[in-house]
Amino acid sequence: SENYNAMWTDLGLDLEAHDMLLNVLGQAYQDIYLAQENRPEGMGYFDFVMSEVHGLRIKELMDEKAIGRKIIGSYCVFVPEEIVLAANATLVGLCSGADFATEDVERLLPRNTCALIKSSFGFKVGKVCPYLESADMIVGENTCDGKKKSYETLGGMVDNLYVMDLPQVKSENGKALLKAEYQRFKAAVEDLTGVAVTAGSLKTAIQTVNAKRAALHRLFTLRRADPAPISGLDALLANQVFFYDNPERFTDSVNKICDELEKRIESKQGVFAEKTPRILVSGCPQAVPNWKLPMIVETAGAVIVGEESCVGERGTRNLTDESGETVEEMIDAIVDRYFMVDCAIFTPNPDRLAHIEQMVADYRADGVIHYGLQFCQPYLMESIPVETALEEKQIPCLRIETDYSMEDVGQLKTRVEAFVEQL
Ligand code: BJ8
């Protein structure tokens, strides 16, 4: 890490606090990831990415900035990467999955704010996130009340916050709002980079992002096999790195893993034994380094075979139509694509339930664990009708409400074990 100290200092990080974070992260990675057995060799790439997540990748971003490219940070899968890439910028995810500087955060936000929002603030207040500090533009969005209102406070803490309005209803008006907001965003990004989006650059960007998603689709499909060729922990990591990595390199790396998994499936080689109970996780996003639930599930005798989550299939399942010829046509295709994201901030939100049921069938899941972050109104509210609907179809469902702390791990483990037992 010595090599990067100058870069981190230039970014304004608090080196001491940052070292502490990296130590905790490194230890967690060791205990949770490297302790797994029968991992695909291709995961070595992701081990490397994680060991360099604040190092080499940041250095790459700084090199991009040095030649005039801009970095844009986002907290939500509604921020269209296609537009960002087409205007000569790089998109990185800023959602955070670990508690940091909680006491300071609770002076800025009510205690009953979800862990994801608190964590994002903690990383800012604690000066420990090089992605946040390297971003030339930070995009907030009007989704849940927690995020929407917290951006008002964040706006006073950073000088480059852009807030995107988002619809809450899947109506014609809702779609028109999304389109107007994507056009406004396109203009803002073009203004930031000084590069106009062209039909050519937008087409290439659509293809680049679709290729990333398609590689994940391939990975998802392979997870249908029994025995499961890859753990839920490792698959989650790929879904998490999706938000940070260089797009082309990410696509290649995931495809390489898929080549390996195909061979594993052929020879019936799995990470866990055949007939291990299969779990679908559904609910709130699990941002790096939030590996708590899969760690609990996969040390409780089950395997996770899918994530109905924004860090998972909800975020990546739809592709953008690539056939448009003009910028206008392609923006329409982008709007169509993102308008299908069934986040719980939408009301009503029947597509999400349909997707959960579809995933249960596709991945041959024996049960669903609904993952809700404490104080997350949209997902916790929705978890009750989801559970009811699943149980009507004889699909066992366990609703979990938790945060990022490790205090309830023992208790959760007991509940998950009891759930797995009855599958
Ligand atoms: S499209 S899921 S990434 S908003 S956990 S902050 S909802 S109180 S994250 Fe999300 Fe976009 Fe929707 Fe996806 Fe609020 Fe809930 Fe916290 Fe959440």
XYZ file of C-alpha atoms and ligand atoms in Angstrom:
440
model
C 0.000 0.000 0.000
C 3.074 2.256 0.435
C 3.041 2.906 -3.303
C -0.367 4.472 -3.219
C 0.010 6.743 -0.182
C 0.854 9.774 -2.301
C -2.170 9.184 -4.540
C -4.468 8.731 -1.550
C -3.103 11.867 0.093
C -3.650 13.842 -3.109
C -7.236 12.632 -3.128
C -7.686 14.006 0.372
C -8.098 10.662 2.120
C -7.441 10.306 5.832
C -4.561 7.842 5.569
C -4.836 6.495 9.078
C -8.580 5.857 8.879
C -8.166 4.501 5.368
C -5.495 2.008 6.491
C -7.849 0.866 9.191
C -10.616 0.303 6.655
C -8.321 -1.601 4.290
C -7.163 -3.833 7.140
C -10.711 -4.674 8.143
C -11.643 -5.278 4.515
C -8.597 -7.444 3.866
C -9.297 -9.528 6.934
C -12.961 -9.962 6.043
C -12.012 -11.001 2.531
C -9.565 -13.522 3.923
C -12.070 -14.977 6.383
C -15.088 -15.020 4.094
C -13.765 -15.432 0.551
C -10.408 -17.114 0.703
C -11.705 -19.568 3.302
C -14.122 -21.047 0.751
C -13.386 -24.432 -0.786
C -13.585 -25.565 -4.423
C -13.542 -22.056 -5.867
C -13.243 -21.653 -9.633
C -9.697 -20.675 -10.607
C -11.057 -17.690 -12.516
C -12.002 -16.101 -9.196
C -8.308 -15.351 -8.845
C -9.011 -12.335 -11.025
C -11.595 -11.036 -8.563
C -9.271 -11.730 -5.629
C -6.773 -9.499 -7.396
C -9.366 -6.812 -8.113
C -10.399 -6.778 -4.475
C -6.815 -6.608 -3.246
C -6.328 -3.570 -5.517
C -9.792 -2.043 -5.241
C -8.434 1.147 -3.656
C -5.051 0.852 -5.372
C -4.573 -0.137 -8.972
C -8.156 0.608 -10.031
C -7.935 4.115 -8.561
C -4.579 4.579 -10.267
C -6.279 3.653 -13.552
C -9.005 6.206 -12.908
C -6.398 8.854 -12.101
C -4.612 7.997 -15.359
C -7.898 8.402 -17.225
C -8.403 11.779 -15.566
C -4.894 12.833 -16.515
C -5.807 12.478 -20.189
C -9.031 14.414 -19.790
C -11.595 11.712 -19.111
C -14.101 12.364 -16.321
C -15.207 10.076 -13.525
C -18.850 9.950 -12.469
C -20.014 8.281 -9.270
C -23.480 6.854 -8.764
C -25.617 5.347 -6.009
C -28.282 3.732 -8.133
C -28.693 1.443 -11.151
C -30.958 4.049 -12.751
C -27.937 6.144 -13.710
C -27.377 5.077 -17.336
C -23.802 3.977 -17.923
C -24.396 4.087 -21.688
C -24.738 7.876 -21.655
C -21.735 8.282 -19.357
C -19.451 6.189 -21.575
C -20.702 7.820 -24.758
C -19.691 11.244 -23.432
C -16.146 10.095 -22.596
C -16.613 9.483 -18.879
C -16.330 6.437 -16.613
C -19.065 5.392 -14.213
C -18.272 3.956 -10.783
C -20.586 2.750 -8.044
C -20.462 4.587 -4.735
C -22.856 2.558 -2.608
C -21.112 1.290 0.431
C -21.511 -1.867 2.423
C -19.683 -1.213 5.693
C -20.294 0.956 8.733
C -17.840 3.796 9.076
C -17.702 6.899 11.270
C -21.192 6.063 12.498
C -21.173 8.576 15.341
C -20.359 11.435 12.987
C -22.973 10.223 10.521
C -25.648 10.168 13.191
C -25.079 13.876 13.744
C -26.063 14.391 10.101
C -28.752 11.780 9.591
C -31.398 10.281 11.873
C -30.354 7.047 13.519
C -33.219 5.263 11.811
C -31.694 5.648 8.353
C -30.757 2.490 6.453
C -27.190 1.187 6.715
C -26.533 1.773 3.024
C -27.159 5.507 3.224
C -25.337 5.824 6.529
C -22.397 3.955 5.088
C -22.199 6.245 2.055
C -22.114 9.230 4.399
C -19.589 7.507 6.664
C -17.197 7.008 3.769
C -17.481 10.707 2.921
C -17.193 12.027 6.471
C -14.409 9.576 7.302
C -12.539 10.480 4.069
C -11.915 6.849 3.193
C -13.423 6.363 -0.265
C -11.069 7.100 -3.177
C -13.909 6.547 -5.693
C -15.996 9.274 -4.104
C -13.014 11.618 -3.895
C -11.919 11.028 -7.483
C -15.386 11.606 -8.924
C -15.833 14.745 -11.042
C -19.597 14.406 -10.698
C -21.624 12.572 -8.065
C -25.109 11.583 -9.116
C -27.845 11.306 -6.535
C -31.379 10.268 -7.454
C -34.862 10.691 -6.082
C -35.660 7.123 -5.184
C -36.527 6.255 -1.577
C -37.196 9.060 0.907
C -33.975 8.258 2.749
C -31.766 8.775 -0.269
C -33.782 11.664 -1.678
C -33.612 13.709 1.511
C -30.060 12.711 2.436
C -28.776 14.131 -0.866
C -29.919 17.541 0.335
C -27.397 17.176 3.144
C -24.755 15.544 0.934
C -25.069 18.499 -1.438
C -23.594 20.700 1.256
C -20.664 18.337 1.773
C -19.504 17.944 -1.841
C -19.323 20.512 -4.607
C -20.273 18.304 -7.518
C -23.591 16.682 -6.696
C -26.084 16.277 -9.526
C -29.560 15.078 -8.581
C -31.652 13.073 -11.005
C -35.405 12.983 -10.575
C -37.003 9.595 -11.066
C -40.594 8.452 -11.565
C -42.365 6.347 -8.962
C -45.153 5.035 -11.178
C -44.836 2.986 -14.365
C -47.158 5.217 -16.373
C -46.777 7.163 -19.605
C -46.088 10.245 -17.480
C -43.499 8.307 -15.525
C -41.762 7.274 -18.692
C -41.826 10.813 -20.059
C -40.192 12.015 -16.843
C -37.450 9.383 -17.134
C -36.793 10.412 -20.726
C -36.654 14.103 -19.859
C -34.285 13.329 -16.984
C -31.994 11.214 -19.170
C -31.853 14.033 -21.705
C -31.037 16.534 -18.973
C -28.389 14.126 -17.640
C -26.883 13.695 -21.114
C -26.545 17.458 -21.420
C -24.971 17.689 -17.949
C -22.427 14.962 -18.720
C -21.608 16.525 -22.082
C -21.108 19.813 -20.313
C -18.791 18.161 -17.785
C -16.642 16.368 -20.355
C -16.898 18.823 -23.223
C -17.639 15.838 -25.465
C -20.934 15.545 -27.331
C -22.661 12.177 -27.476
C -22.819 10.992 -31.081
C -24.756 8.152 -32.693
C -21.451 6.309 -33.047
C -20.263 6.773 -29.477
C -23.675 5.939 -28.049
C -23.950 2.769 -30.099
C -20.513 1.607 -28.958
C -21.407 2.434 -25.351
C -24.652 0.455 -25.560
C -22.718 -2.509 -26.938
C -20.071 -2.250 -24.212
C -22.594 -2.198 -21.371
C -24.706 -4.928 -22.949
C -21.610 -7.121 -23.231
C -20.987 -6.701 -19.490
C -24.560 -7.677 -18.757
C -24.513 -10.574 -21.218
C -21.429 -12.020 -19.519
C -23.314 -11.948 -16.229
C -26.358 -13.521 -17.887
C -24.105 -16.358 -18.934
C -22.888 -16.708 -15.364
C -26.467 -16.618 -14.042
C -27.540 -19.384 -16.424
C -24.670 -21.619 -15.299
C -25.824 -21.256 -11.704
C -28.900 -23.261 -12.615
C -26.809 -26.431 -12.506
C -26.827 -28.812 -9.564
C -24.286 -29.126 -8.030
C -23.809 -25.355 -8.167
C -20.533 -24.647 -10.013
C -19.914 -21.373 -8.132
C -20.817 -20.139 -4.670
C -23.308 -17.359 -4.078
C -20.514 -15.409 -2.386
C -18.341 -15.536 -5.499
C -21.231 -14.739 -7.821
C -22.170 -11.778 -5.612
C -18.606 -10.535 -5.849
C -18.793 -10.574 -9.638
C -22.051 -8.609 -9.399
C -20.379 -6.121 -7.072
C -17.232 -5.663 -9.165
C -19.530 -4.905 -12.132
C -19.818 -1.395 -10.652
C -16.086 -0.641 -10.403
C -14.088 -2.454 -13.011
C -13.011 -1.459 -16.471
C -15.996 -2.661 -18.554
C -14.136 -4.649 -21.228
C -11.855 -6.335 -18.733
C -14.817 -7.222 -16.540
C -16.632 -8.804 -19.487
C -13.578 -10.877 -20.453
C -12.989 -12.024 -16.890
C -16.570 -13.122 -16.325
C -16.608 -14.948 -19.663
C -13.399 -16.766 -18.700
C -15.007 -17.912 -15.470
C -18.021 -19.086 -17.449
C -15.772 -21.189 -19.724
C -14.394 -22.805 -16.603
C -17.833 -23.312 -15.056
C -19.075 -25.033 -18.216
C -16.318 -27.602 -17.809
C -17.151 -27.993 -14.140
C -20.780 -28.630 -14.949
C -19.826 -31.218 -17.563
C -17.833 -33.135 -14.990
C -20.490 -32.588 -12.289
C -18.012 -30.677 -10.161
C -19.565 -28.209 -7.731
C -18.674 -25.943 -4.829
C -21.106 -27.825 -2.640
C -22.482 -31.359 -2.916
C -25.343 -32.163 -5.238
C -28.777 -31.610 -3.669
C -27.514 -28.883 -1.336
C -30.574 -26.708 -0.558
C -30.753 -23.850 -3.037
C -31.636 -20.312 -1.957
C -32.748 -17.270 -3.916
C -31.924 -13.987 -2.172
C -34.282 -11.119 -2.916
C -34.361 -7.552 -1.686
C -32.021 -4.650 -0.932
C -28.725 -4.218 -2.772
C -25.640 -5.771 -1.167
C -22.787 -3.354 -1.838
C -19.078 -4.143 -1.278
C -18.048 -5.304 1.339
C -21.465 -6.417 2.546
C -21.047 -10.183 2.397
C -22.890 -10.858 5.608
C -25.985 -12.742 4.430
C -24.308 -15.033 1.852
C -21.613 -15.796 4.405
C -24.306 -16.881 6.868
C -26.338 -18.846 4.312
C -23.404 -20.672 2.788
C -21.978 -21.719 6.139
C -25.434 -22.974 7.132
C -25.587 -25.822 4.638
C -27.213 -24.032 1.681
C -26.059 -22.428 -1.541
C -27.285 -19.159 -3.021
C -28.194 -19.594 -6.686
C -29.464 -16.122 -7.543
C -29.878 -12.533 -6.374
C -33.074 -10.637 -7.133
C -31.309 -7.388 -6.346
C -29.842 -4.317 -7.959
C -26.460 -5.878 -7.253
C -27.697 -8.873 -9.235
C -30.413 -9.620 -11.732
C -32.703 -6.666 -11.122
C -29.831 -4.423 -12.107
C -28.545 -6.334 -15.107
C -31.204 -8.616 -16.533
C -32.407 -6.317 -19.312
C -30.304 -5.364 -22.303
C -30.628 -2.110 -24.234
C -31.847 -2.515 -27.796
C -28.833 -1.990 -30.043
C -30.629 -1.394 -33.316
C -31.197 2.389 -33.083
C -29.449 4.553 -35.678
C -29.875 8.049 -34.269
C -29.065 9.431 -30.814
C -32.792 10.038 -30.315
C -33.665 6.418 -31.133
C -30.969 5.116 -28.852
C -32.031 7.362 -25.968
C -35.536 5.934 -26.390
C -34.087 2.421 -26.233
C -32.164 3.347 -23.069
C -35.330 4.772 -21.493
C -37.261 1.595 -22.403
C -34.555 -0.532 -20.863
C -34.220 1.304 -17.551
C -37.954 1.802 -17.165
C -38.223 -1.962 -16.667
C -36.093 -1.924 -13.487
C -38.545 -3.012 -10.802
C -37.201 -1.203 -7.753
C -39.506 -1.164 -4.735
C -39.740 2.633 -4.934
C -42.310 2.045 -7.707
C -45.956 1.709 -6.827
C -47.503 -0.653 -7.534
C -44.629 -2.995 -8.335
C -46.062 -6.304 -9.584
C -43.173 -7.020 -11.976
C -40.809 -7.608 -9.097
C -42.962 -10.370 -7.632
C -43.295 -11.962 -11.056
C -39.533 -11.831 -11.447
C -38.939 -13.446 -8.046
C -41.263 -16.302 -8.978
C -39.593 -16.642 -12.360
C -36.173 -16.796 -10.735
C -37.314 -19.459 -8.255
C -38.332 -21.613 -11.219
C -35.284 -20.835 -13.384
C -32.725 -21.513 -10.667
C -34.672 -24.369 -9.111
C -34.527 -22.595 -5.754
C -35.937 -24.450 -2.743
C -36.672 -21.259 -0.863
C -36.388 -17.481 -0.874
C -34.657 -15.340 1.703
C -35.938 -11.793 1.580
C -33.117 -9.458 2.536
C -34.282 -6.150 3.951
C -32.061 -3.507 5.472
C -33.432 -2.139 8.701
C -35.337 1.140 8.136
C -35.660 0.504 4.384
C -39.346 1.287 3.956
C -39.730 0.269 0.283
C -38.261 -3.226 0.551
C -39.487 -4.019 4.061
C -43.022 -2.976 3.117
C -42.872 -5.047 -0.034
C -41.434 -8.090 1.750
C -44.751 -8.878 3.423
C -46.877 -9.239 0.244
C -43.927 -11.001 -1.396
C -43.828 -13.556 1.412
C -47.601 -14.031 1.297
C -47.611 -14.555 -2.470
C -44.710 -17.006 -2.329
C -46.256 -19.024 0.462
C -49.493 -19.269 -1.481
C -47.428 -21.039 -4.105
C -45.782 -23.297 -1.519
C -42.450 -21.526 -1.902
C -40.862 -21.209 1.565
C -39.785 -17.666 2.399
C -37.737 -16.251 5.253
C -37.825 -12.524 5.857
C -34.642 -11.087 7.275
C -34.229 -7.562 8.497
C -30.724 -6.575 9.398
C -27.949 -3.987 9.057
C -24.180 -4.065 8.564
C -23.204 -4.824 12.150
C -22.035 -8.278 13.131
C -23.996 -8.308 16.375
C -26.904 -10.352 15.057
C -24.872 -12.888 13.081
C -25.392 -15.666 15.646
C -29.108 -15.073 15.814
C -29.453 -14.874 12.014
C -27.459 -18.035 11.633
C -29.863 -19.877 13.913
C -32.850 -18.668 11.911
C -31.246 -19.457 8.548
C -30.229 -22.928 9.728
C -33.777 -23.654 10.883
C -35.101 -22.413 7.525
C -32.638 -24.510 5.514
C -33.448 -27.554 7.627
C -37.095 -27.508 6.551
C -36.376 -27.181 2.812
S -33.089 1.006 -8.280
S -32.971 -0.592 -5.082
S -30.119 0.973 -6.510
S -32.910 2.924 -5.354
S -31.762 0.115 1.117
S -31.193 3.446 0.137
S -34.127 1.746 -1.023
S -33.808 2.756 2.361
S -30.922 1.189 -2.655
Fe -31.667 1.160 -4.799
Fe -31.757 2.345 -7.169
Fe -33.888 1.135 -6.187
Fe -31.859 -0.271 -6.979
Fe -33.402 3.431 0.256
Fe -33.824 0.969 1.011
Fe -31.695 2.219 1.880
Fe -31.928 1.523 -0.694
